[in-house]
XYZ file of C-alpha atoms in Angstrom:
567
model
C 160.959 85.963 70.610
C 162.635 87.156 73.866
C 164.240 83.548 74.552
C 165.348 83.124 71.147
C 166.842 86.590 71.625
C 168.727 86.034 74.427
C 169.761 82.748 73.635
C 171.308 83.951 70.643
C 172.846 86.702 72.172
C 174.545 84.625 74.336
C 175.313 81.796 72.356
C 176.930 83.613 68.775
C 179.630 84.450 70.890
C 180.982 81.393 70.992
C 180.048 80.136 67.657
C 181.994 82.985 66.442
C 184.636 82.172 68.479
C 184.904 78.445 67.429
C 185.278 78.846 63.713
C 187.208 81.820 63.627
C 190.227 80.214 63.974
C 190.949 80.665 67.413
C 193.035 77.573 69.572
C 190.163 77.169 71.998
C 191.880 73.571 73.473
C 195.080 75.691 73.481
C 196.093 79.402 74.965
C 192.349 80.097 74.273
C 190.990 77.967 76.449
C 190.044 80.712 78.805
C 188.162 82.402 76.660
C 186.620 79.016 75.553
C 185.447 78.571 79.267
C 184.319 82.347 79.571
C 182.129 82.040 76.440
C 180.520 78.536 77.667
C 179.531 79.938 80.879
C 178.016 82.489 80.009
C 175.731 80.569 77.564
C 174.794 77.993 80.733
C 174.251 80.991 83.313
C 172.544 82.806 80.571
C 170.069 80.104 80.450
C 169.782 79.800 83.781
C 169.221 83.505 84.475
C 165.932 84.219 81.965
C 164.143 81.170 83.252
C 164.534 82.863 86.910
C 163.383 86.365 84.858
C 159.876 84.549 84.183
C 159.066 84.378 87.650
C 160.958 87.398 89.541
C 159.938 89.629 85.966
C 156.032 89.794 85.776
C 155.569 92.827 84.033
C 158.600 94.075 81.967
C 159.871 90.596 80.746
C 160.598 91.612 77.718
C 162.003 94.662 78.224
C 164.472 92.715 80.884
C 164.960 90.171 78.212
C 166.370 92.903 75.460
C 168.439 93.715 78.459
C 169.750 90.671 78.656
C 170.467 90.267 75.137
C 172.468 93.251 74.750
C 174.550 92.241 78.257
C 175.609 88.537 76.888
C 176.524 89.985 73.971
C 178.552 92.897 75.032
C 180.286 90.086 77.484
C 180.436 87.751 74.709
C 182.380 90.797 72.712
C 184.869 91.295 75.814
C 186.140 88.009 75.040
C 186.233 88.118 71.830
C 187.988 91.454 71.252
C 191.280 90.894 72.567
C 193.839 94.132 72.517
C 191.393 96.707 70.807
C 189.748 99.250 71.203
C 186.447 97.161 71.571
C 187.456 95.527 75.122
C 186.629 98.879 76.667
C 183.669 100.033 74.830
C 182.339 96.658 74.836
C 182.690 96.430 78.639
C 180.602 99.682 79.194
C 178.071 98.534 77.054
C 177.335 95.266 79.107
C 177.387 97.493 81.872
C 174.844 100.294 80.915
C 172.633 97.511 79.749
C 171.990 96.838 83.225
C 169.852 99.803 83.564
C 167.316 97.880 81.321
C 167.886 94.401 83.395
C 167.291 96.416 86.514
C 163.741 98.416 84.864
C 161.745 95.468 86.126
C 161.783 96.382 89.700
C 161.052 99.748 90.955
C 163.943 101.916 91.334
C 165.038 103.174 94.853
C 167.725 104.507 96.411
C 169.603 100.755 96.801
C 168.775 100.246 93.617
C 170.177 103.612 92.163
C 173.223 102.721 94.104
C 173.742 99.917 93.053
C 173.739 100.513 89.508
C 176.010 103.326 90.248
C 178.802 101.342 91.751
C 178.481 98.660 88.962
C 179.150 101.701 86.456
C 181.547 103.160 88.560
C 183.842 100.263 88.737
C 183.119 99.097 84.780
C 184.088 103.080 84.199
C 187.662 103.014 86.194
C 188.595 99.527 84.872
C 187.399 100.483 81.012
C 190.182 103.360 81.633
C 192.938 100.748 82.919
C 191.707 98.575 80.134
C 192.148 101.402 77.478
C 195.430 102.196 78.603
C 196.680 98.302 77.864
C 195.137 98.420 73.984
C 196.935 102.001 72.882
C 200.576 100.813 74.954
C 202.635 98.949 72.546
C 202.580 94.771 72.390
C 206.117 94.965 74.296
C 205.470 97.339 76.791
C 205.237 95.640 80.418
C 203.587 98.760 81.620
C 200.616 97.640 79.159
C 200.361 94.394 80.968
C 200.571 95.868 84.689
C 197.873 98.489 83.961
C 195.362 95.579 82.393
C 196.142 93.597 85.837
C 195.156 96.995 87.602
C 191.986 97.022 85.325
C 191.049 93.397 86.322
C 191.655 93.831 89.875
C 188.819 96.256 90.099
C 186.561 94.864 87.840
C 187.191 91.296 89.940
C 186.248 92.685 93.517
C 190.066 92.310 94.181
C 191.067 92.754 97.787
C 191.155 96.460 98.307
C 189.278 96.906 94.981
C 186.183 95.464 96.211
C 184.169 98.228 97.956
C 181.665 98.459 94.975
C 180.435 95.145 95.034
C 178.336 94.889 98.255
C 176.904 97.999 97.134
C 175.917 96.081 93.961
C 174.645 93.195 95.582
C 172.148 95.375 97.956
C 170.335 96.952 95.723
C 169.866 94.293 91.988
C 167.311 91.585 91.447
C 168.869 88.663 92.148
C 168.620 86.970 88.472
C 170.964 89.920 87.561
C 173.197 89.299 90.305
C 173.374 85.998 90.159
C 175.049 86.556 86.278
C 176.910 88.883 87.807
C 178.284 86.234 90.286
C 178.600 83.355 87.694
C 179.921 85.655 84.543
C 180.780 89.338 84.949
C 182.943 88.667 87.932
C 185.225 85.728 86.684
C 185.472 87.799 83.235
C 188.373 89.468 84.234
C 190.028 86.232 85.643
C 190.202 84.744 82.636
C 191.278 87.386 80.239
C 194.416 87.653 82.983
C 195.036 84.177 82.419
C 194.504 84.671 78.693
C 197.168 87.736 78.640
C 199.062 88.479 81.799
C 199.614 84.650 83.311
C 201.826 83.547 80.332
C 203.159 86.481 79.414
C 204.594 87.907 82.683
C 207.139 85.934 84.078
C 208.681 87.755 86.704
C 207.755 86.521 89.993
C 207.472 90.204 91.517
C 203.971 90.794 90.574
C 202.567 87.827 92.155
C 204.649 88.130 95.690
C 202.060 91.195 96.003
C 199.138 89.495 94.759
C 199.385 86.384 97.273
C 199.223 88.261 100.337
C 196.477 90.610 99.341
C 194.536 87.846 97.993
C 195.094 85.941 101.483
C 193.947 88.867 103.543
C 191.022 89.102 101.105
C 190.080 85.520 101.512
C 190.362 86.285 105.373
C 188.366 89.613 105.274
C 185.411 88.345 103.083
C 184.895 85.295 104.989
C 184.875 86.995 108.013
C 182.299 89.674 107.112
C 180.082 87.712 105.042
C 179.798 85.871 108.343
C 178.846 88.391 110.714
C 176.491 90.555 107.950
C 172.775 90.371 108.735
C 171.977 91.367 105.171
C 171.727 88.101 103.309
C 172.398 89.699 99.964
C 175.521 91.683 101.452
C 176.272 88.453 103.216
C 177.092 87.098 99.654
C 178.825 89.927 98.272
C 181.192 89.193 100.782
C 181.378 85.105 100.280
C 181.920 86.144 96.694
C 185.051 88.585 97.870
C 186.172 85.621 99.513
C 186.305 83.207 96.497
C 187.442 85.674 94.054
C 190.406 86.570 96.254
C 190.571 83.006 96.574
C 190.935 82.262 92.554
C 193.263 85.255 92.675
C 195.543 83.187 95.197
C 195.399 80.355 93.179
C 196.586 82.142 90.131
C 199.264 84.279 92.037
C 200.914 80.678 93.847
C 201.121 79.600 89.818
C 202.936 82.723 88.808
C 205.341 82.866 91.487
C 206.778 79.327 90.721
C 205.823 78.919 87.260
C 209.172 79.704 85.506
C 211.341 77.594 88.078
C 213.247 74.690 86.909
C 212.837 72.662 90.504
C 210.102 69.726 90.486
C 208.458 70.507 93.972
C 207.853 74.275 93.091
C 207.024 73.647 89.185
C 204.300 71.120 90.683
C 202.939 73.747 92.754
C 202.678 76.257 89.869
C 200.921 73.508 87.728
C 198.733 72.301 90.219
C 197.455 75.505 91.252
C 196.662 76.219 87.659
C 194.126 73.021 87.519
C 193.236 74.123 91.113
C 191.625 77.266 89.423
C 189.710 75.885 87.051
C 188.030 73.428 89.208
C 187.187 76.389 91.645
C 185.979 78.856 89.196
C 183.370 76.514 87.963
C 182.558 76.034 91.742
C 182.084 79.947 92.376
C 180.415 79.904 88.743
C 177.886 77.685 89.902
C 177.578 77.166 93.498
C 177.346 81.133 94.077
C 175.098 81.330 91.095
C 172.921 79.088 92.492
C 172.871 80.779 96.722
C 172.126 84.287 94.533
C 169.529 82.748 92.451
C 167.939 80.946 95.406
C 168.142 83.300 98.856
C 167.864 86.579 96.648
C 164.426 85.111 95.747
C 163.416 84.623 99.383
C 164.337 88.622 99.553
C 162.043 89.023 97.008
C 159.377 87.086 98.702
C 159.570 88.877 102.164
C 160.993 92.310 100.386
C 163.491 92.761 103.429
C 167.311 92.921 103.885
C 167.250 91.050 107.555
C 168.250 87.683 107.500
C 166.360 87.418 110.551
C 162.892 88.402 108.825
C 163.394 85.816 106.282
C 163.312 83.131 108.402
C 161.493 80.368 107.112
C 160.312 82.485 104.154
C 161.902 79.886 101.805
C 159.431 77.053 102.467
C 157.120 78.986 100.372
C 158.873 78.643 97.378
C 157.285 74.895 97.412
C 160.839 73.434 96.528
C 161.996 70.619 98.316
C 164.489 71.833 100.791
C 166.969 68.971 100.185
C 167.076 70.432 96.328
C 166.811 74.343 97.321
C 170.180 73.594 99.289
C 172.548 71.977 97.178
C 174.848 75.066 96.646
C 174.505 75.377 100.554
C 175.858 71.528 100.971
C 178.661 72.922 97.764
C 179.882 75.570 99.881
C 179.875 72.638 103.138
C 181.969 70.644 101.420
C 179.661 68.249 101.492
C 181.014 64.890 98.876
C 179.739 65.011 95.473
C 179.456 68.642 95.335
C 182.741 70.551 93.436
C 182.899 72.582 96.213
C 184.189 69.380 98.403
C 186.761 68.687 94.939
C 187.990 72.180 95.303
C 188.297 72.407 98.777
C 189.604 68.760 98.989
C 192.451 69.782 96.544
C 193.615 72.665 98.336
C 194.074 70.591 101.396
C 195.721 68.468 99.179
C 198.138 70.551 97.665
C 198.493 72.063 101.389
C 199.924 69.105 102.679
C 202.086 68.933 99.848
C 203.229 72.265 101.062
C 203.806 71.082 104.090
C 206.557 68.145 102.471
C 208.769 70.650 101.223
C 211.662 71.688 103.228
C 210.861 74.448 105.954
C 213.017 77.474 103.508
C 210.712 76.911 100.591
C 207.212 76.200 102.320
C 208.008 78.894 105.255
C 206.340 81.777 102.477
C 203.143 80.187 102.135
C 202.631 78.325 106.001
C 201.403 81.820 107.686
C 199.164 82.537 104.715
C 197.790 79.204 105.463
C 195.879 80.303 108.546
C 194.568 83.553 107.365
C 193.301 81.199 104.013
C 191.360 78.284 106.166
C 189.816 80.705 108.390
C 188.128 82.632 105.718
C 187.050 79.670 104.089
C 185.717 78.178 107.207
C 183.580 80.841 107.868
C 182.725 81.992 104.383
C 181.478 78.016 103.828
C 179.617 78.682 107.867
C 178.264 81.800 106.181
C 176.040 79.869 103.636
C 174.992 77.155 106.139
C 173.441 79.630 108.938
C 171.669 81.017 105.664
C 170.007 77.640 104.773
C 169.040 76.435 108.262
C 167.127 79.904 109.021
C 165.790 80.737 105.310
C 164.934 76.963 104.462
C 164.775 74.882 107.201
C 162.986 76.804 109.635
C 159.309 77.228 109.706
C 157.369 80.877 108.521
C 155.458 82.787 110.852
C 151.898 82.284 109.320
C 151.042 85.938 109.807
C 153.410 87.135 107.108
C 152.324 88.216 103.853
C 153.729 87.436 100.956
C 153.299 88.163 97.258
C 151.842 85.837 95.061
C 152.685 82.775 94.311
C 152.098 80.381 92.099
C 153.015 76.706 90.317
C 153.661 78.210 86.926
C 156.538 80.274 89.102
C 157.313 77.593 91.038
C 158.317 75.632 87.484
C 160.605 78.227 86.761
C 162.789 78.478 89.349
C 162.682 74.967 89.733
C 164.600 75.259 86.144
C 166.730 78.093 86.915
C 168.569 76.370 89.799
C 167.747 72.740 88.732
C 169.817 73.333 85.683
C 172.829 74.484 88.242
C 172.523 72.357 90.719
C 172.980 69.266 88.077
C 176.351 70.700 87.056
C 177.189 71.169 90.972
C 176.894 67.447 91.126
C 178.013 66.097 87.822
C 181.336 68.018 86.868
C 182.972 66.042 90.372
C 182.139 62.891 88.186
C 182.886 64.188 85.320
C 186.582 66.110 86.193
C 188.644 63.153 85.593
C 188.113 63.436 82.369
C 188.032 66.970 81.652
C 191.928 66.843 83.148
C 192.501 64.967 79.592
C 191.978 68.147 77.505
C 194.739 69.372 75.769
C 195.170 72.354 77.609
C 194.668 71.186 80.929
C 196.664 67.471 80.699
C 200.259 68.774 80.747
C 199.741 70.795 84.360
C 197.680 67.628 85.759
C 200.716 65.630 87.425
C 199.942 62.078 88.361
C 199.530 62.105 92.120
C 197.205 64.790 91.103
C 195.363 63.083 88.640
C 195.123 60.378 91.151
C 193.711 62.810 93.852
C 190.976 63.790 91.605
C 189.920 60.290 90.152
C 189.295 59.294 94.254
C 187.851 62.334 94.826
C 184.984 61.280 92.065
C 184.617 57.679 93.372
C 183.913 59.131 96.676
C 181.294 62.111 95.062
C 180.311 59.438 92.482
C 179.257 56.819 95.769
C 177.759 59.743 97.520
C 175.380 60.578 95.028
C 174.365 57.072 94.318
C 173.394 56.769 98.214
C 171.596 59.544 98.409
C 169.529 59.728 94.938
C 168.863 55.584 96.101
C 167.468 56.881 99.546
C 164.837 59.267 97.859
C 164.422 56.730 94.716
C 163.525 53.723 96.748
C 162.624 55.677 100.002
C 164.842 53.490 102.457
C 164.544 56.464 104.548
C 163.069 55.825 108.096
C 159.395 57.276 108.221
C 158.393 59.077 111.509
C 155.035 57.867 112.423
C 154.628 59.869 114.998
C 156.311 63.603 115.914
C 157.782 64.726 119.140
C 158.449 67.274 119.974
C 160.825 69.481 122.354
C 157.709 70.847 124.814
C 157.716 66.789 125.925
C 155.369 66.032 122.596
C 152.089 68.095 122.904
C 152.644 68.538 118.907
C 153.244 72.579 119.316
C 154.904 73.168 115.426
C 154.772 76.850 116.018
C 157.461 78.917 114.426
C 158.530 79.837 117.573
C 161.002 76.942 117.269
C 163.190 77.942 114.122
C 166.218 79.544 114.658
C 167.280 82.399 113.949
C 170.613 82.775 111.493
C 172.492 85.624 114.340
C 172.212 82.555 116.830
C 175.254 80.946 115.015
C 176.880 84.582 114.751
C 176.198 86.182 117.593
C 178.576 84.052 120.163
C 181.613 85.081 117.793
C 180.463 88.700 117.772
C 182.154 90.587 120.685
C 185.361 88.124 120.000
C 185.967 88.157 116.252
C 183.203 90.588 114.596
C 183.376 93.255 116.712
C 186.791 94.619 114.777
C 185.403 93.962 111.202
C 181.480 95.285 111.553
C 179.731 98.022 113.570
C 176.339 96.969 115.439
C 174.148 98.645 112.512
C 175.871 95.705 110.478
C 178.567 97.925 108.061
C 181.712 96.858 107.555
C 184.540 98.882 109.170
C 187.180 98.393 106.726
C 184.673 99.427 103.848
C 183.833 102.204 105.921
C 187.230 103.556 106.616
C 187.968 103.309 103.041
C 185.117 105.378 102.222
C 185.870 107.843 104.537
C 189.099 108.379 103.567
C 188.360 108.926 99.433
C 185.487 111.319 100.556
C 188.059 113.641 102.812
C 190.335 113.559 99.849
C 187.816 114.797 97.111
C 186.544 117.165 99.743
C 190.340 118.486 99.834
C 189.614 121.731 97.966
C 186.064 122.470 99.564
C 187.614 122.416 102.657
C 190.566 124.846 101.540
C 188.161 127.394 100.041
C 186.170 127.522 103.801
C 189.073 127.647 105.571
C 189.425 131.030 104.141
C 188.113 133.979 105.744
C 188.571 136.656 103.033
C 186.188 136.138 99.929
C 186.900 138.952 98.058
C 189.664 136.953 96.668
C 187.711 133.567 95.037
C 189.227 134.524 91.968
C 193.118 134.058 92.851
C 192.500 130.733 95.337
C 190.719 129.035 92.555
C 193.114 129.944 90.163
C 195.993 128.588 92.022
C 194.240 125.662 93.119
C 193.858 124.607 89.335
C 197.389 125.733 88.688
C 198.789 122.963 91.703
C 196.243 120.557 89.900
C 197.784 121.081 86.396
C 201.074 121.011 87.712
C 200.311 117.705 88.963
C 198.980 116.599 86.039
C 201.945 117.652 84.171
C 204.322 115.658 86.382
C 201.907 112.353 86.253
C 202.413 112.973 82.285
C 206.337 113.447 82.440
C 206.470 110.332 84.923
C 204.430 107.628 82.327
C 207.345 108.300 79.852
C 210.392 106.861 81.625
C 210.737 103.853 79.749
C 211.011 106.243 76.306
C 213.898 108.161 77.307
């Protein structure tokens, strides 16, 4: 009863959606790709929630159900009223997703900053349903709304919080759904609708600096689950450049800049479904092996991973995604940017000279947001366990399950590459695609397409040299102690004193987070630290009242200010 509940929780959505007479090859398309992925992640998520939920299945299953559904309503409800209250919905239901583990402080907090940032965008959101169709300041408070329910650069100090504290079947829909929700109802309603270039100038270099910033700290974190808050700060700013280089250019009439807006557009796409399902699949997989050792050290982990009983060559295909390894979309999406890069790079020196220092900030974060996920693999997979640790148990029948969970991602992480060239030829998609693009992409699957033949024909027909006899590095005594794994802060710790240093302190928090922090908490402290500043109490009364009276004041003026446009 629980999967058929969740399953068609999920799935009505989109049935509804379909023969409701909605243009889903057309201007709905994003809300056609929304829906979809929500059904696959769905599916992937409750098969991971019958091994990581032993207890309380069902009662993380109604969860569940009432979460894809909300979602599935936030597509569906367009400008009304329902976008908002549906949105808090899917977000309180995560108080019933999170009731199969016990609840601590990282797990209070994390539910709290979920709510919190579902509560400020709801009130963005709101604002855009009541404004009139015309308004534009209807359009710019929805992007406001989006930003911080997206993690946006600036906007994104409640999602490592999140991350730290949730099971990782929840965060991993988090990762693959919840997060690219609001990307696609702002290509839905702001990208075609707001053509002024002005909006996006902002967007691209606070997306870049994001990209830089998450890659960088995601790198350096020691928490693994922190570690891919931070990757997934880098992509979403990343899919939030890709849409802001579209919007810039998308109303010009000259070939080399309307090609840029176009192919950014496809560019998107092809790298949502990578962060859908490549960061799906690292939450899914290293949030488990938290599970297993119940620590938030990479460190401790090490090795922990083998346990699962998962072939390590299968357990790190969103790993080899994120490498840009060939036949993985993360080496199409990667592949394209340097693509359309080097395009850049063609035009004349007055028209590329805006995006060329952007450029560097970009690659960097990438680089070391792609780094972040291999150190992750090497230590949490690759190396060997210390014997003496204890772990929970574990069994085949959980085994099976997990093996579903991220066996059903990891076959879209290798078959959309083969299959994009003909996903360009939908409707929606085929009049951005130009034909050196198209071209780019069709090579880019005969490369993935050869790759994956090699390597499924090495373990098919095992053409794969057999060791007959190990050596090893103490001149071959056979010591396979786990003494000799590394350790993931090997690959950081070089770069720390250099590059880290000026984004995270040594306890492993990040310094820009930090400072942001600080700075809202002396600013809602404001009045406390007025009233014991004062050294007479006899007159409470009178400070409080004027205190409220500069307050209302305020308010007043905020009020008079939001009705320019009407007079």
């Amino acid at each position: 009863m629980s999967s058929i509940l969740v399953g068609a929780s999920a799935f009505i959505p989109l049935l509804y959606f379909i023969f409701n007479g909605a243009d889903p090859l057309g201007e709905d398309f994003p809300i056609l790709l929304g829906l979809s992925l929500q059904v696959y992640i769905g599916f992937s998520a409750f098969m991971l929630v019958q091994s990581y939920e032993t207890i309380f299945t069902e009662r993380v299953a109604f969860g569940y159900a009432i979460f894809w559904a909300s979602l599935g309503v936030c597509y569906l409800a367009g400008k009304s009223v329902l976008l908002p209250v549906a949105l808090e919905i899917a977000s309180f239901s995560t108080i019933i997703i999170y009731s199969g583990t016990e609840f601590g402080k990282k797990q209070i907090e994390s539910l709290g900053s979920l709510l919190l940032a579902s509560g400020i965008s709801a009130l963005f959101l709101s604002a855009w349903v009541f404004l009139p169709d015309n308004d534009p300041r209807g359009l710019f408070l929805l992007t406001i709304g989006l930003l911080v329910k997206s993690g946006f650069s600036g906007f994104h100090i409640w999602l490592p919080k999140v991350n730290e504290g949730g099971p990782s079947h929840a965060l991993g829909s988090f990762a693959g759904a919840l997060e690219i929700f609001p990307l696609l109802l702002f290509t839905r309603y702001v990208l075609p609708n707001w053509q002024d270039p002005f909006l996006y100038n902002i967007l691209f270099p606070l997306a870049a600096l994001g990209v830089f910033f998450g890659g960088i700290t995601s790198f350096f974190h020691k928490d693994p689950k922190k570690a891919l808050a931070y990757s997934s700060i880098e992509s979403i700013n990343f899919l939030w450049l890709c849409l802001a280089t579209c919007g810039m250019f998308q109303s010009s009439t000259e070939p080399e800049l309307k090609f840029l807006s176009n192919s950014f557009f496809i560019l998107f796409f092809i790298s949502l479904l990578h962060h859908s399902f490549s960061k799906t699949f690292q939450v899914f997989s290293i949030g488990l092996v938290a599970r297993l050792r119940n620590s938030s050290s990479t460190d401790e982990m090490k090795g922990i991973g083998r346990y699962i009983g998962i072939s390590p060559l299968w357990m790190g295909i969103g790993t080899f995604s994120y490498a840009v390894i060939p036949g993985t979309l993360g080496f199409v999406s990667e592949a394209t940017y340097l693509f359309l890069n080097a395009k850049i790079l063609d035009m004349p020196l007055g028209r590329s000279v805006f995006l060329l220092p952007a450029m560097i900030f970009i690659f960097f974060g990438i680089v070391l947001g792609g780094f972040t996920h291999i150190r992750l693999f090497l230590s949490l997979f690759l190396s060997f366990p210390d014997p003496n640790i204890a772990l929970p148990e574990w069994n085949p029948i959980k085994r099976r399950w997990v093996l579903i969970s991220v066996g059903s991602l990891a076959v879209m992480i290798v078959a959309l590459p083969l299959l994009l060239p003909f996903i360009l030829y939908l409707p929606n998609l085929a009049k951005y695609v130009d034909e050196s693009l198209r071209q780019w992409i069709q090579s880019l699957a005969i490369v993935s397409g050869i790759t994956v033949s090699f390597v499924v024909s090495l373990i098919g027909f095992r053409w794969a040299h057999r060791i007959k006899k190990r050596k090893y590095w103490d001149c071959g005594n056979g010591y396979f102690g786990p003494e000799l794994s590394i350790p993931a802060t090997v690959f950081s710790e070089p770069l720390r004193n250099s590059i880290g240093r000026y984004f995270l302190t040594k306890e492993g928090t990040s310094i820009v987070d930090q400072s942001v922090l600080n700075f809202f908490k002396r600013f809602l402290d404001f009045g406390e630290n007025i009233l014991k500043a004062e050294e007479h109490r006899d007159e409470e009364v009178s400070h409080y009242l004027a205190i409220s009276s500069v307050f209302l004041i305020t308010i007043l003026a905020v009020l008079v200010m939001s009705d320019w446009g009407k007079f």
